[in-house]
Short mmCIF file of C-alpha atoms and ligand atoms in Angstrom, two decimals:
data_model
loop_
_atom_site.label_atom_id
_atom_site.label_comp_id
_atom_site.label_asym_id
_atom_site.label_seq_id
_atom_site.Cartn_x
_atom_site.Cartn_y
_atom_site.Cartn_z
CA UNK A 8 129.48 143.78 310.99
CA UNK A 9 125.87 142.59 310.46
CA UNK A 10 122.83 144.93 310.18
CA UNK A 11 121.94 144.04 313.62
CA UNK A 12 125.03 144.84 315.11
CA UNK A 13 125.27 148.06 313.39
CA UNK A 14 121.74 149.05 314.99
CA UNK A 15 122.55 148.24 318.39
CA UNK A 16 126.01 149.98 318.17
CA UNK A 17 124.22 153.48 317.29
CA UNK A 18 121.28 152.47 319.80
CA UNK A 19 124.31 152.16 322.48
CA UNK A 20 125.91 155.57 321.30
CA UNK A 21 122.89 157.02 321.93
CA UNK A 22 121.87 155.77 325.05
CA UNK A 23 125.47 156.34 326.23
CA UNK A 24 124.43 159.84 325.47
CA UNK A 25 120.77 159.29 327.27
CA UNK A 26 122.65 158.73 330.44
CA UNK A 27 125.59 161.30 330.41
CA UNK A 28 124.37 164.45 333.07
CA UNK A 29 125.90 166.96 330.76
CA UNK A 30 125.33 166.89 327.35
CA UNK A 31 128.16 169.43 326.02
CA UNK A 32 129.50 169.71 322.94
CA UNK A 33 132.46 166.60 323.95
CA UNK A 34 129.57 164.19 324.54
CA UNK A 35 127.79 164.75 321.42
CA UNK A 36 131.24 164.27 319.57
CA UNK A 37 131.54 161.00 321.59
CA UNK A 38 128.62 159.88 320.06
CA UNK A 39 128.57 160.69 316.81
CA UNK A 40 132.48 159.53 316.70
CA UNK A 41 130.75 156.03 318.17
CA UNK A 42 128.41 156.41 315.11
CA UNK A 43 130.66 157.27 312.77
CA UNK A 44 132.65 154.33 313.32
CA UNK A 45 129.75 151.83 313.37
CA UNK A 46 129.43 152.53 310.35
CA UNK A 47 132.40 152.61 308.52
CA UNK A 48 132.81 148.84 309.73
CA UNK A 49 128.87 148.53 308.10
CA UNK A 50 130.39 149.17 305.11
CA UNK A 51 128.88 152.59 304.35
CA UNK A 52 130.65 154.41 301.98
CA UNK A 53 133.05 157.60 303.85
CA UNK A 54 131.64 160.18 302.09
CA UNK A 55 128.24 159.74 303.41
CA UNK A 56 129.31 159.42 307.08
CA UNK A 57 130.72 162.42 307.01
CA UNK A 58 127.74 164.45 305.52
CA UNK A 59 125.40 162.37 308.24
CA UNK A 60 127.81 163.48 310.96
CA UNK A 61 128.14 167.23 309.51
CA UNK A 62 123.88 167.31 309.16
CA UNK A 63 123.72 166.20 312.60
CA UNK A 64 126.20 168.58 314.08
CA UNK A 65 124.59 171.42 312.28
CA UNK A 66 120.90 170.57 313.23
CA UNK A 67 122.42 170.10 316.97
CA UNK A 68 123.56 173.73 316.61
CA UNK A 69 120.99 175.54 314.78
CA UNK A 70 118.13 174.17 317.23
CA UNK A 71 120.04 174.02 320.75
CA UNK A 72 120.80 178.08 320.19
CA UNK A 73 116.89 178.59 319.36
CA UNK A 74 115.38 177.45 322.18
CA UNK A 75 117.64 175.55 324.86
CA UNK A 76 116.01 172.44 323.88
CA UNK A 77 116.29 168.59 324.64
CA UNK A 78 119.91 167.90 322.78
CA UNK A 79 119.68 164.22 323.31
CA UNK A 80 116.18 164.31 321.72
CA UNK A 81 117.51 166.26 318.64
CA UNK A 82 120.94 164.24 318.03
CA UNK A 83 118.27 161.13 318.64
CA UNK A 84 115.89 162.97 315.94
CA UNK A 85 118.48 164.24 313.51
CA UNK A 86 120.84 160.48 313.27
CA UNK A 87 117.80 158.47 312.39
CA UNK A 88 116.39 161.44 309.94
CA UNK A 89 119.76 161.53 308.30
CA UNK A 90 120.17 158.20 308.00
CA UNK A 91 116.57 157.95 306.71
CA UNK A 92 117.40 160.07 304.33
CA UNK A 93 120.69 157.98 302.84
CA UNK A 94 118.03 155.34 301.92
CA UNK A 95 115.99 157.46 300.06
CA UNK A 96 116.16 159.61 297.19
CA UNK A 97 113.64 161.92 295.12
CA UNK A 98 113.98 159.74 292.41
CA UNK A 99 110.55 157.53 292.89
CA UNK A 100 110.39 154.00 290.68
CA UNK A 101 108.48 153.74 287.88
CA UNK A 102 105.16 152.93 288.91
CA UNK A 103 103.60 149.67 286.67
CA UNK A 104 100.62 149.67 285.46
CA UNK A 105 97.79 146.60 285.28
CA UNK A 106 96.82 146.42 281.38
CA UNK A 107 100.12 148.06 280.27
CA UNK A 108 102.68 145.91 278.93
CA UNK A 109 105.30 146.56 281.22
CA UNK A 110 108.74 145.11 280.32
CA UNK A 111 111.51 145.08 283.13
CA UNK A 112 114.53 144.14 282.81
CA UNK A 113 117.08 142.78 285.80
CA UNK A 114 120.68 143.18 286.32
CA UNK A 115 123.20 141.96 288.34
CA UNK A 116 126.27 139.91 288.57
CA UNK A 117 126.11 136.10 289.20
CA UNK A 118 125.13 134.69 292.21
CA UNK A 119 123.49 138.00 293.71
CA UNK A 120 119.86 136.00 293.74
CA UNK A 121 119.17 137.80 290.32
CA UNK A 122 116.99 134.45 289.12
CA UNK A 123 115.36 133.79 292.81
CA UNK A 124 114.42 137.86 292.99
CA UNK A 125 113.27 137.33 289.86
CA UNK A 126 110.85 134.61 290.60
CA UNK A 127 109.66 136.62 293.75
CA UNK A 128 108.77 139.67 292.05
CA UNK A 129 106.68 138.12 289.83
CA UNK A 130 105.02 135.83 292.83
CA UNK A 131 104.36 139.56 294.23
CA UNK A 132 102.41 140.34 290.86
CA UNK A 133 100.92 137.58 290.20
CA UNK A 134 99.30 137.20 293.52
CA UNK A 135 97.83 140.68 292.64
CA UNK A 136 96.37 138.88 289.93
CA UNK A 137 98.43 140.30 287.01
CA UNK A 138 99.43 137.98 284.01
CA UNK A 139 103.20 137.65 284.45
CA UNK A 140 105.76 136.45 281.93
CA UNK A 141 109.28 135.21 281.87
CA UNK A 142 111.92 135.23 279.70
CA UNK A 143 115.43 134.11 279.96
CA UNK A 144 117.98 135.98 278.31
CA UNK A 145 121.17 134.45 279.81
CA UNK A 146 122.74 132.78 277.26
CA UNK A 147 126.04 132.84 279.01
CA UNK A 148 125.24 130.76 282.25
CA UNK A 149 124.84 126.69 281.57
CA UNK A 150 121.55 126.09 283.57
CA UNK A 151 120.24 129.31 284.23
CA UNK A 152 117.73 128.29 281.62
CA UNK A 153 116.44 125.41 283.47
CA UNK A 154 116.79 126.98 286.95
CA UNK A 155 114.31 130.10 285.63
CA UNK A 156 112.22 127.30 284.11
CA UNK A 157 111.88 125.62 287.33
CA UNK A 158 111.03 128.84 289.17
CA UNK A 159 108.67 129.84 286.88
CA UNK A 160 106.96 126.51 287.47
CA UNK A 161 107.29 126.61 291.01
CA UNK A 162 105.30 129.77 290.55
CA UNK A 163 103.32 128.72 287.83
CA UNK A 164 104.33 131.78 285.58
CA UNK A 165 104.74 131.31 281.44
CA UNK A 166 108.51 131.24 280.07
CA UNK A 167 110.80 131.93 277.23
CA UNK A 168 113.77 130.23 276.50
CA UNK A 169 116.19 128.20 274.31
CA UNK A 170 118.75 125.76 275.29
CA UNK A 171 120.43 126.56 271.94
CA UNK A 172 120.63 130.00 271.00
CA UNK A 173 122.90 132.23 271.87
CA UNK A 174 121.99 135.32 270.81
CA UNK A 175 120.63 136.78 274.46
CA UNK A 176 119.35 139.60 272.78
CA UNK A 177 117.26 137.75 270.00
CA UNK A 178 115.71 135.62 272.50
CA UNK A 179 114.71 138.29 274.25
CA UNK A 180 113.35 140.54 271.75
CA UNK A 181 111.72 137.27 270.96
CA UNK A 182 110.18 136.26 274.47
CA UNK A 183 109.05 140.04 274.61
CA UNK A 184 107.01 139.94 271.32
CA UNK A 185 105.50 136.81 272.42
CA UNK A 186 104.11 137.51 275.85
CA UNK A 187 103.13 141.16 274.09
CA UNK A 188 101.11 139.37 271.68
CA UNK A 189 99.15 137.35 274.33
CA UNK A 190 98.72 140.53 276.21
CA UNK A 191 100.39 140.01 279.57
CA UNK A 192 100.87 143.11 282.09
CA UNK A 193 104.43 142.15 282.98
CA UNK A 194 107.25 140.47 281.17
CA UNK A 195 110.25 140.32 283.16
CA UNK A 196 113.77 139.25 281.39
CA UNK A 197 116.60 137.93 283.36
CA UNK A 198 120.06 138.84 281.73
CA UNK A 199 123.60 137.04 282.07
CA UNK A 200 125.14 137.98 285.20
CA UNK A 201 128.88 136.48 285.05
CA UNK A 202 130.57 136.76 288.04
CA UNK A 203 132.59 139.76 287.62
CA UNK A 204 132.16 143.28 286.32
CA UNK A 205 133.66 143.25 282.85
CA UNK A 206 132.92 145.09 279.87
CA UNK A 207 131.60 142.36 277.60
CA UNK A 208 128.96 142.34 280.14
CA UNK A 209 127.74 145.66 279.92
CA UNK A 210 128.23 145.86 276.70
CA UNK A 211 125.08 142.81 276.23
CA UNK A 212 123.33 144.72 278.90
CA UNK A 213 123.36 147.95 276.86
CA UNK A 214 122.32 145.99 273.55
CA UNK A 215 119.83 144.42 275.60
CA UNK A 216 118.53 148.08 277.06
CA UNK A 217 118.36 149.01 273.57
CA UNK A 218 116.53 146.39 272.03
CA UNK A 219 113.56 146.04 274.20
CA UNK A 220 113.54 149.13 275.68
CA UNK A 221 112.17 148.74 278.90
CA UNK A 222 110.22 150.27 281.46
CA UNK A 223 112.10 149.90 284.14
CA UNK A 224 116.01 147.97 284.85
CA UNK A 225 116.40 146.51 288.33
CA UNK A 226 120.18 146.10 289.51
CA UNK A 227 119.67 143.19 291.97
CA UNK A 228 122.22 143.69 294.91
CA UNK A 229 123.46 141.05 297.42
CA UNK A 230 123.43 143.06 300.41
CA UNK A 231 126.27 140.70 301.88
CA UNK A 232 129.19 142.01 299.57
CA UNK A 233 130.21 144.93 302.03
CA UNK A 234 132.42 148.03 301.01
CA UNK A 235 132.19 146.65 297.00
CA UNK A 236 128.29 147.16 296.93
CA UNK A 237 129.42 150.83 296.17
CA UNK A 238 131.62 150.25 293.03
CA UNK A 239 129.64 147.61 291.71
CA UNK A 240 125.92 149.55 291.96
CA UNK A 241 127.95 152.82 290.05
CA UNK A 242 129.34 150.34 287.37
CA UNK A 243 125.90 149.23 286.26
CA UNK A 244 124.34 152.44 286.83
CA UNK A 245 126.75 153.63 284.23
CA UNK A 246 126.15 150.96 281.94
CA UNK A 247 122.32 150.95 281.86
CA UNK A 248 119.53 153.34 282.93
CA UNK A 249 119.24 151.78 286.57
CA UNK A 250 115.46 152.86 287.78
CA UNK A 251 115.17 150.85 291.03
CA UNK A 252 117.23 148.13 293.34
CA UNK A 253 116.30 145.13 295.02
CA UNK A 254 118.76 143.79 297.99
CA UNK A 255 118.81 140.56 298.54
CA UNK A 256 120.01 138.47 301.88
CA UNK A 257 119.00 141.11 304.22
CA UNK A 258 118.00 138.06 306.58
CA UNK A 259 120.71 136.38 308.77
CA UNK A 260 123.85 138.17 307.80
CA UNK A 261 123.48 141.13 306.29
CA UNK A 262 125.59 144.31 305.81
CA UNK A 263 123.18 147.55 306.05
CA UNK A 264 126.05 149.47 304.84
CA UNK A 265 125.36 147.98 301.71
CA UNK A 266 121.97 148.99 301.15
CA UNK A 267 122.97 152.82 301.87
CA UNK A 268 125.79 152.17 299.63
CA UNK A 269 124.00 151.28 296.79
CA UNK A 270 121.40 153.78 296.98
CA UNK A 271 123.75 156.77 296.94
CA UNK A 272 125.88 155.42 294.27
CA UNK A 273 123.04 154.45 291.60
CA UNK A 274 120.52 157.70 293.03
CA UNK A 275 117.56 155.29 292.46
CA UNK A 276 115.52 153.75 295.43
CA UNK A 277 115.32 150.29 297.03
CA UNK A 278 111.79 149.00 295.95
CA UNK A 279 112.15 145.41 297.66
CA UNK A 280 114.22 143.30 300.09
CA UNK A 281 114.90 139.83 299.73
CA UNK A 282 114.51 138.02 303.53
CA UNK A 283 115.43 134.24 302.51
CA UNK A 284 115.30 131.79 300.07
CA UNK A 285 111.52 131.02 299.76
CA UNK A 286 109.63 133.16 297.12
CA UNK A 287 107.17 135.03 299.88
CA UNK A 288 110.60 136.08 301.98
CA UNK A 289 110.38 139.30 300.09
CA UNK A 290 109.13 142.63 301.03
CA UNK A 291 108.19 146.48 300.07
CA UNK A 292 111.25 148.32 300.94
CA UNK A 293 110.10 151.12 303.36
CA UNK A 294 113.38 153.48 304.49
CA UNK A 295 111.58 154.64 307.98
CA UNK A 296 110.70 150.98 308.83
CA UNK A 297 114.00 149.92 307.79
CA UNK A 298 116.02 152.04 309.95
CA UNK A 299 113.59 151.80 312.75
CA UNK A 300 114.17 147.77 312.74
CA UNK A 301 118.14 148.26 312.35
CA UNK A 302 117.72 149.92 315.40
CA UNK A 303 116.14 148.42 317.36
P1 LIG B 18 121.83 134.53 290.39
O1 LIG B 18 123.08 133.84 289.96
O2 LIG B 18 122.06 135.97 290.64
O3 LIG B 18 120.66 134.31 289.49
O4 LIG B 18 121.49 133.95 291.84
P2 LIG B 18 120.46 132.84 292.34
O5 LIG B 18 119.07 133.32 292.19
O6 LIG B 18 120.81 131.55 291.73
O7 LIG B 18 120.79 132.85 293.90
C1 LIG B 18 122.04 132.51 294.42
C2 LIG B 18 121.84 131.93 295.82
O8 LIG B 18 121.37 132.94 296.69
C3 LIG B 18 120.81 130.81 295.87
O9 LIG B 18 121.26 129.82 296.74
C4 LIG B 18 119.56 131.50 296.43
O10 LIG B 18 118.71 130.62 297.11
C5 LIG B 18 120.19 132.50 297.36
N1 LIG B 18 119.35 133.67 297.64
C6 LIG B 18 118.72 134.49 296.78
N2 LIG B 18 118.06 135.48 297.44
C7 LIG B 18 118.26 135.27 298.77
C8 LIG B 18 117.85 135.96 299.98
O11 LIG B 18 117.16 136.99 299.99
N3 LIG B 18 118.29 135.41 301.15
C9 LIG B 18 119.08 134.29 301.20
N4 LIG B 18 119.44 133.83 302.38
N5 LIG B 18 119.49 133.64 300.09
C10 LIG B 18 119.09 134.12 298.90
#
């Protein structure tokens, strides 16, 4: 089911509930069975359902006995607060700083939009006017050298890279001196992604981790792999110190599940969203916003 379906299915649950003339306990279990099962085809992981669906319940309770109020208005209130609060977590991302050196690092398997997110963030920066650098450290790909080059082009941001060595994490301790030496505010190193969770790959990614150190890992997420986005966000999270996300394809067919999904399984927040294909389809991730546009 696509994000906009999902939003229109609890929408509809809770208009059903608008226009019932009693709202008794059964119609508020209607509803929030209506919800419930929206978004288990969304994608969003069981576990997480069930707490929005017990938070709900309980809020109904505890303010319907105080005061007799509105119940619509507070199942209304307490679904989009809970879900609200699936997208977000205390955990804030690291905040960069102009004139610091700040090295991040992105993760993510193979064809998530890894190298285009890449390119975007740094558009987003560099319009800002900081002094952005890139550095390739896939070694593992054929081409995602050139296709980083011709990004960073396209963008007109500096690059590191060789078409012959293979030692990811020497050319990116490498590209990292350089761009440290010429005193850029943000050097950004793309990683092998491979196209499935294996340990050889996290195994480079924590060699990587430890070589540069950075300020902040990224796990790039492609918001279109449904009920997996769970797994796969908790098997890099174990693997490196994940700080923030960044979904990607949350334009024409995307799974919100996803995006709840992956914040509860790595506890760090969604910074951006990728829109589309074009380097400016990319935004600040905002949970209220979100939720409000999901529904409707
Ligand atoms: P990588 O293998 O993870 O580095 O993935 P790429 O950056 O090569 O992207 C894989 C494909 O996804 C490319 O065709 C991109 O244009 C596309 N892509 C990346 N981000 C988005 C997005 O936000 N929306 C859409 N529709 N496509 C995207």
């Amino acid at each position: 089911m696509v994000l906009g379906q999902l939003g229109s299915r609890i929408s509809g649950a809770l208009k059903k509930l608008h226009e019932k003339p009693i709202i008794d306990e059964e119609a508020i279990k209607e509803c929030m069975s209506e919800i419930v099962k929206a978004l288990l085809q969304a994608d969003v992981n069981a576990a997480y359902i069930k707490k929005l669906r017990d938070q709900v319940m309980l809020q109904v309770n505890l303010e319907a006995d105080a005061a007799g109020t509105n119940k619509r208005k507070i199942v209304q209130r307490a679904v989009v607060s809970e879900l609200q609060k699936m997208l977000e977590t205390d955990k804030k991302p690291v905040k960069l700083r102009k004139g610091k050196q700040n090295i991040v690092m992105f993760v993510g398997l193979q064809g998530t939009g890894k190298t285009t997110t890449i390119a975007k963030y740094a558009y987003f920066y560099i319009k800002k006017g900081w002094r952005v650098g890139l550095v390739c450290a896939d070694t593992f790909r054929a081409g995602a050298f050139d296709q980083l080059k011709q990004n960073a082009a396209k963008i007109k941001a500096p690059f590191y890279g060789s078409y012959t060595e293979t030692d990811p994490v020497k050319i990116a301790n490498e590209g990292v001196e350089y761009f440290r030496s010429q005193t850029y505010d943000l050097i950004i190193i793309d990683t092998s992604g491979r196209n499935k969770q294996e340990e050889g790959l996290f195994d480079e990614m924590k060699m990587l981790e430890k070589t540069i150190n950075p300020d902040e890992v990224i796990f790039v997420m492609d918001s279109t792999i449904g009920q997996s986005c769970f797994d796969q966000a908790q098997a890099f999270k174990n693997a490196v110190k994940v700080g923030s996300v960044i979904m990607t394809k949350l334009d024409s067919h995307a799974k919100g599940g996803g995006a709840l999904s992956a914040v509860a399984a790595t506890q760090s927040p969604i910074t951006f969203i990728g829109t589309g294909e074009q380097f400016d389809e990319f935004e600040e991730f905002e949970a209220k916003s979100f939720i409000k546009r999901v529904l409707g």
